[in-house]
mmCIF file of C-alpha atoms in Angstrom:
data_model
loop_
_atom_site.group_PDB
_atom_site.id
_atom_site.type_symbol
_atom_site.label_atom_id
_atom_site.label_comp_id
_atom_site.label_asym_id
_atom_site.label_seq_id
_atom_site.Cartn_x
_atom_site.Cartn_y
_atom_site.Cartn_z
ATOM 1 C CA GLY U 1120 114.065 61.203 93.688
ATOM 2 C CA GLU U 1121 117.788 61.085 93.057
ATOM 3 C CA ASN U 1122 120.123 62.942 95.413
ATOM 4 C CA VAL U 1123 123.766 63.679 94.565
ATOM 5 C CA GLU U 1124 126.251 64.797 97.214
ATOM 6 C CA GLN U 1125 129.599 66.303 96.156
ATOM 7 C CA HIS U 1126 132.753 66.883 98.204
ATOM 8 C CA PRO U 1127 134.764 68.925 98.850
ATOM 9 C CA SER U 1128 133.050 72.257 98.213
ATOM 10 C CA THR U 1129 136.421 73.964 97.719
ATOM 11 C CA LEU U 1130 139.792 72.501 96.767
ATOM 12 C CA SER U 1131 143.101 74.311 96.552
ATOM 13 C CA VAL U 1132 146.188 72.654 95.020
ATOM 14 C CA GLN U 1133 149.600 73.624 93.729
ATOM 15 C CA GLU U 1134 150.292 73.440 90.017
ATOM 16 C CA GLY U 1135 151.403 69.925 89.103
ATOM 17 C CA ASP U 1136 149.568 68.264 91.991
ATOM 18 C CA SER U 1137 146.588 65.952 91.567
ATOM 19 C CA ALA U 1138 143.009 66.867 92.461
ATOM 20 C CA VAL U 1139 140.212 64.475 93.402
ATOM 21 C CA ILE U 1140 136.515 65.319 93.683
ATOM 22 C CA LYS U 1141 134.040 62.760 95.000
ATOM 23 C CA CYS U 1142 130.299 62.308 94.536
ATOM 24 C CA THR U 1143 127.744 59.893 95.943
ATOM 25 C CA TYR U 1144 124.305 59.180 94.540
ATOM 26 C CA SER U 1145 121.228 57.673 96.131
ATOM 27 C CA ASP U 1146 119.280 55.915 93.371
ATOM 28 C CA SER U 1147 120.751 52.631 92.185
ATOM 29 C CA ALA U 1148 118.804 53.036 88.907
ATOM 30 C CA SER U 1149 121.100 55.903 87.845
ATOM 31 C CA ASN U 1150 123.311 54.732 85.002
ATOM 32 C CA TYR U 1151 124.997 57.771 83.440
ATOM 33 C CA PHE U 1152 127.408 60.078 85.278
ATOM 34 C CA PRO U 1153 128.769 63.181 83.540
ATOM 35 C CA TRP U 1154 131.187 65.757 84.905
ATOM 36 C CA TYR U 1155 130.944 69.420 83.934
ATOM 37 C CA LYS U 1156 133.427 72.287 84.212
ATOM 38 C CA GLN U 1157 132.134 75.811 84.610
ATOM 39 C CA GLU U 1158 134.393 78.801 84.058
ATOM 40 C CA LEU U 1159 133.530 82.247 85.345
ATOM 41 C CA GLY U 1160 130.640 83.795 83.454
ATOM 42 C CA LYS U 1161 130.094 80.721 81.302
ATOM 43 C CA GLY U 1162 127.745 77.781 81.226
ATOM 44 C CA PRO U 1163 128.853 74.289 82.304
ATOM 45 C CA GLN U 1164 130.734 72.243 79.715
ATOM 46 C CA LEU U 1165 131.011 68.457 79.675
ATOM 47 C CA ILE U 1166 134.560 67.265 80.309
ATOM 48 C CA ILE U 1167 134.080 63.511 80.770
ATOM 49 C CA ASP U 1168 131.296 61.029 81.415
ATOM 50 C CA ILE U 1169 130.938 57.397 82.407
ATOM 51 C CA ARG U 1170 128.221 54.795 82.035
ATOM 52 C CA SER U 1171 127.309 52.295 84.710
ATOM 53 C CA ASN U 1172 128.742 49.347 82.772
ATOM 54 C CA VAL U 1173 132.242 50.855 82.969
ATOM 55 C CA GLY U 1174 134.431 51.171 86.063
ATOM 56 C CA GLU U 1175 136.945 53.738 84.856
ATOM 57 C CA LYS U 1176 137.460 56.104 81.948
ATOM 58 C CA LYS U 1177 140.448 58.296 81.112
ATOM 59 C CA ASP U 1178 140.967 61.238 78.795
ATOM 60 C CA GLN U 1179 144.500 62.614 78.955
ATOM 61 C CA ARG U 1180 144.898 64.206 82.420
ATOM 62 C CA ILE U 1181 141.309 63.524 83.467
ATOM 63 C CA ALA U 1182 139.869 60.249 84.728
ATOM 64 C CA VAL U 1183 136.609 59.193 86.299
ATOM 65 C CA THR U 1184 136.010 56.098 88.414
ATOM 66 C CA LEU U 1185 132.674 54.550 89.328
ATOM 67 C CA ASN U 1186 131.819 52.166 92.169
ATOM 68 C CA LYS U 1187 128.240 51.012 91.586
ATOM 69 C CA THR U 1188 128.097 48.932 94.745
ATOM 70 C CA ALA U 1189 129.001 51.874 96.951
ATOM 71 C CA LYS U 1190 127.135 54.328 94.693
ATOM 72 C CA HIS U 1191 129.973 56.771 94.362
ATOM 73 C CA PHE U 1192 132.077 58.168 91.553
ATOM 74 C CA SER U 1193 135.135 60.393 91.472
ATOM 75 C CA LEU U 1194 136.924 62.822 89.173
ATOM 76 C CA HIS U 1195 140.721 62.708 89.111
ATOM 77 C CA ILE U 1196 142.795 65.464 87.522
ATOM 78 C CA THR U 1197 146.541 64.859 87.316
ATOM 79 C CA GLU U 1198 149.320 67.377 86.683
ATOM 80 C CA THR U 1199 146.977 70.268 87.400
ATOM 81 C CA GLN U 1200 147.461 73.573 85.597
ATOM 82 C CA PRO U 1201 146.186 77.076 86.447
ATOM 83 C CA GLU U 1202 143.679 76.813 83.590
ATOM 84 C CA ASP U 1203 142.047 73.899 85.437
ATOM 85 C CA SER U 1204 140.790 76.440 87.995
ATOM 86 C CA ALA U 1205 136.988 76.444 87.716
ATOM 87 C CA VAL U 1206 133.845 75.059 89.329
ATOM 88 C CA TYR U 1207 133.298 71.350 88.731
ATOM 89 C CA PHE U 1208 129.911 69.623 88.928
ATOM 90 C CA CYS U 1209 129.099 65.946 88.991
ATOM 91 C CA ALA U 1210 125.677 64.725 87.899
ATOM 92 C CA ALA U 1211 123.629 61.555 87.641
ATOM 93 C CA SER U 1212 120.937 60.451 85.229
ATOM 94 C CA MET U 1213 118.715 57.443 84.555
ATOM 95 C CA GLU U 1214 119.242 57.121 80.836
ATOM 96 C CA GLY U 1215 116.426 55.490 78.956
ATOM 97 C CA THR U 1216 113.678 56.436 81.405
ATOM 98 C CA SER U 1217 114.089 60.065 82.423
ATOM 99 C CA TYR U 1218 114.461 62.099 79.198
ATOM 100 C CA GLY U 1219 118.045 62.884 80.064
ATOM 101 C CA LYS U 1220 117.207 64.794 83.214
ATOM 102 C CA LEU U 1221 120.314 65.387 85.317
ATOM 103 C CA THR U 1222 120.595 65.693 89.088
ATOM 104 C CA PHE U 1223 123.649 67.806 89.922
ATOM 105 C CA GLY U 1224 125.952 67.857 92.902
ATOM 106 C CA GLN U 1225 126.568 71.118 94.735
ATOM 107 C CA GLY U 1226 129.809 71.912 92.919
ATOM 108 C CA THR U 1227 133.510 72.113 93.823
ATOM 109 C CA ILE U 1228 135.531 75.296 93.389
ATOM 110 C CA LEU U 1229 138.997 74.164 92.289
ATOM 111 C CA THR U 1230 141.862 76.641 92.543
ATOM 112 C CA VAL U 1231 145.263 75.726 91.100
ATOM 113 C CA HIS U 1232 148.059 77.974 92.354
ATOM 114 C CA PRO U 1233 151.015 78.581 90.011
ATOM 115 C CA ASN P 106 127.157 77.146 64.931
ATOM 116 C CA ALA P 107 126.205 79.303 67.892
ATOM 117 C CA GLY P 108 125.095 76.321 70.014
ATOM 118 C CA VAL P 109 122.762 77.473 72.803
ATOM 119 C CA THR P 110 122.073 81.209 73.016
ATOM 120 C CA GLN P 111 120.338 82.853 75.954
ATOM 121 C CA THR P 112 118.895 86.356 76.008
ATOM 122 C CA PRO P 113 119.129 88.625 77.872
ATOM 123 C CA LYS P 114 122.447 88.122 79.695
ATOM 124 C CA PHE P 115 121.536 90.376 82.626
ATOM 125 C CA ARG P 116 118.295 91.811 83.933
ATOM 126 C CA VAL P 117 117.093 93.626 87.027
ATOM 127 C CA LEU P 118 113.400 93.489 87.885
ATOM 128 C CA LYS P 119 111.204 94.869 90.610
ATOM 129 C CA THR P 120 109.060 92.537 92.685
ATOM 130 C CA GLY P 121 105.829 91.778 90.874
ATOM 131 C CA GLN P 122 107.118 92.506 87.376
ATOM 132 C CA SER P 123 107.007 89.874 84.674
ATOM 133 C CA MET P 124 109.552 88.852 82.073
ATOM 134 C CA THR P 125 110.473 86.129 79.606
ATOM 135 C CA LEU P 126 113.882 84.533 79.169
ATOM 136 C CA LEU P 127 114.626 83.201 75.705
ATOM 137 C CA CYS P 128 116.712 80.154 74.842
ATOM 138 C CA ALA P 129 117.554 79.283 71.252
ATOM 139 C CA GLN P 130 119.536 76.280 69.975
ATOM 140 C CA ASP P 131 120.723 75.595 66.449
ATOM 141 C CA MET P 132 121.696 71.916 66.886
ATOM 142 C CA ASN P 133 118.236 70.479 66.117
ATOM 143 C CA HIS P 134 118.084 68.959 69.596
ATOM 144 C CA GLU P 135 114.835 67.425 70.744
ATOM 145 C CA TYR P 136 115.290 67.911 74.498
ATOM 146 C CA MET P 137 115.605 71.290 76.216
ATOM 147 C CA TYR P 138 115.909 72.239 79.874
ATOM 148 C CA TRP P 139 115.810 75.272 82.155
ATOM 149 C CA TYR P 140 117.905 75.288 85.350
ATOM 150 C CA ARG P 141 118.568 77.790 88.065
ATOM 151 C CA GLN P 142 121.940 78.012 89.801
ATOM 152 C CA ASP P 143 122.234 79.261 93.349
ATOM 153 C CA PRO P 144 125.367 79.337 95.541
ATOM 154 C CA GLY P 145 126.074 75.997 97.195
ATOM 155 C CA MET P 146 123.104 74.285 95.535
ATOM 156 C CA GLY P 147 124.362 73.261 92.124
ATOM 157 C CA LEU P 148 121.932 73.444 89.232
ATOM 158 C CA ARG P 149 118.288 72.613 89.835
ATOM 159 C CA LEU P 150 115.871 71.715 87.051
ATOM 160 C CA ILE P 151 112.895 74.071 86.679
ATOM 161 C CA HIS P 152 111.085 72.743 83.587
ATOM 162 C CA TYR P 153 112.009 70.691 80.568
ATOM 163 C CA SER P 154 110.699 69.788 77.132
ATOM 164 C CA VAL P 155 111.095 66.601 75.120
ATOM 165 C CA GLY P 156 109.846 68.078 71.865
ATOM 166 C CA GLU P 157 108.012 70.911 70.163
ATOM 167 C CA GLY P 158 104.732 71.628 71.917
ATOM 168 C CA THR P 159 105.590 69.623 75.051
ATOM 169 C CA THR P 160 106.658 70.775 78.512
ATOM 170 C CA ALA P 161 107.017 69.115 81.918
ATOM 171 C CA LYS P 162 107.822 70.155 85.481
ATOM 172 C CA GLY P 163 111.225 69.654 87.005
ATOM 173 C CA GLU P 164 112.413 69.858 90.588
ATOM 174 C CA VAL P 165 111.575 73.533 91.311
ATOM 175 C CA PRO P 166 108.762 74.634 88.919
ATOM 176 C CA ASP P 167 106.737 76.933 91.171
ATOM 177 C CA GLY P 168 106.545 80.542 89.989
ATOM 178 C CA TYR P 169 107.702 79.729 86.451
ATOM 179 C CA ASN P 170 105.999 78.862 83.185
ATOM 180 C CA VAL P 171 107.506 77.633 79.929
ATOM 181 C CA SER P 172 106.582 77.244 76.299
ATOM 182 C CA ARG P 173 108.123 75.428 73.340
ATOM 183 C CA LEU P 174 106.208 76.580 70.281
ATOM 184 C CA LYS P 175 109.183 75.973 67.981
ATOM 185 C CA LYS P 176 111.726 73.158 68.266
ATOM 186 C CA GLN P 177 114.658 75.540 68.457
ATOM 187 C CA ASN P 178 113.239 77.849 71.140
ATOM 188 C CA PHE P 179 112.392 77.308 74.797
ATOM 189 C CA LEU P 180 110.952 80.254 76.749
ATOM 190 C CA LEU P 181 110.952 80.656 80.522
ATOM 191 C CA GLY P 182 108.443 83.097 81.999
ATOM 192 C CA LEU P 183 108.141 84.723 85.384
ATOM 193 C CA GLU P 184 104.610 86.074 85.768
ATOM 194 C CA SER P 185 105.133 87.923 89.063
ATOM 195 C CA ALA P 186 108.801 88.062 90.026
ATOM 196 C CA ALA P 187 109.813 87.517 93.666
ATOM 197 C CA PRO P 188 113.175 88.175 95.365
ATOM 198 C CA SER P 189 113.546 84.393 95.867
ATOM 199 C CA GLN P 190 113.828 84.096 92.089
ATOM 200 C CA THR P 191 117.072 86.056 92.043
ATOM 201 C CA SER P 192 119.442 83.569 90.454
ATOM 202 C CA VAL P 193 121.460 82.658 87.397
ATOM 203 C CA TYR P 194 119.334 80.792 84.858
ATOM 204 C CA PHE P 195 120.804 78.291 82.416
ATOM 205 C CA CYS P 196 119.240 76.686 79.408
ATOM 206 C CA ALA P 197 120.497 73.405 77.971
ATOM 207 C CA SER P 198 119.664 71.117 75.080
ATOM 208 C CA ARG P 199 120.566 67.604 73.983
ATOM 209 C CA ARG P 200 119.727 64.909 71.464
ATOM 210 C CA ASN P 201 117.141 62.263 72.365
ATOM 211 C CA ARG P 202 119.685 59.429 72.226
ATOM 212 C CA GLU P 203 121.024 57.740 75.330
ATOM 213 C CA ASN P 204 124.097 59.055 77.129
ATOM 214 C CA GLN P 205 124.211 62.284 75.177
ATOM 215 C CA PRO P 206 125.668 65.390 76.856
ATOM 216 C CA GLN P 207 123.632 68.448 77.612
ATOM 217 C CA HIS P 208 124.892 71.617 75.934
ATOM 218 C CA PHE P 209 124.511 74.755 78.024
ATOM 219 C CA GLY P 210 124.118 78.432 77.231
ATOM 220 C CA ASP P 211 126.113 81.056 79.113
ATOM 221 C CA GLY P 212 123.277 81.979 81.446
ATOM 222 C CA THR P 213 121.030 84.902 82.346
ATOM 223 C CA ARG P 214 121.802 86.688 85.600
ATOM 224 C CA LEU P 215 118.498 87.889 87.053
ATOM 225 C CA SER P 216 118.102 90.138 90.099
ATOM 226 C CA ILE P 217 114.720 90.824 91.676
ATOM 227 C CA LEU P 218 114.599 93.873 93.941
#
């Protein structure tokens, strides 16, 4: 089955700096890659996603890039703010054949220092 | 709209006891999922359902059972709780269209002593 590896496990940045989280996946049939943010005591919430026919997607300070050949995708957060501090998860799915089942990475604890 | 609601939020059980976790969604989603979250391991799929009356095994189904008698509810049961089942359990739902996000509840923190 699919395996998703996520790095780093923890990331500490100063407010205003950029943060990058990277994930690799094993199954070339995966075609949908969402990113979730989880705040303390809450469930994960989707912040951005990308399909395999797109190389990059941006939403304000957040961007995701996908390299299908290398089977890796990354989350980029620019101008970080303290409220960006949370746990971030990448995931992969084979849309159209797997009933939306997601395989998650291990998570990255992001801390933004004021 | 409440979205996805999980009850209870916290529970402590003794080894061998049984319990049922309830997940309810008010978005008329067809697909529903149960995950467990453990430190350093992300979220792992326990069971899922693609519609009322259907269930299927996920990545880590052993020791759990599920039922989906109504479209809006998805129940997760532990028949004989074990300490290895101490975890945070999340329920999620989504539409049965491609590339739709999963919507998560806020979790049930379960401790087995």
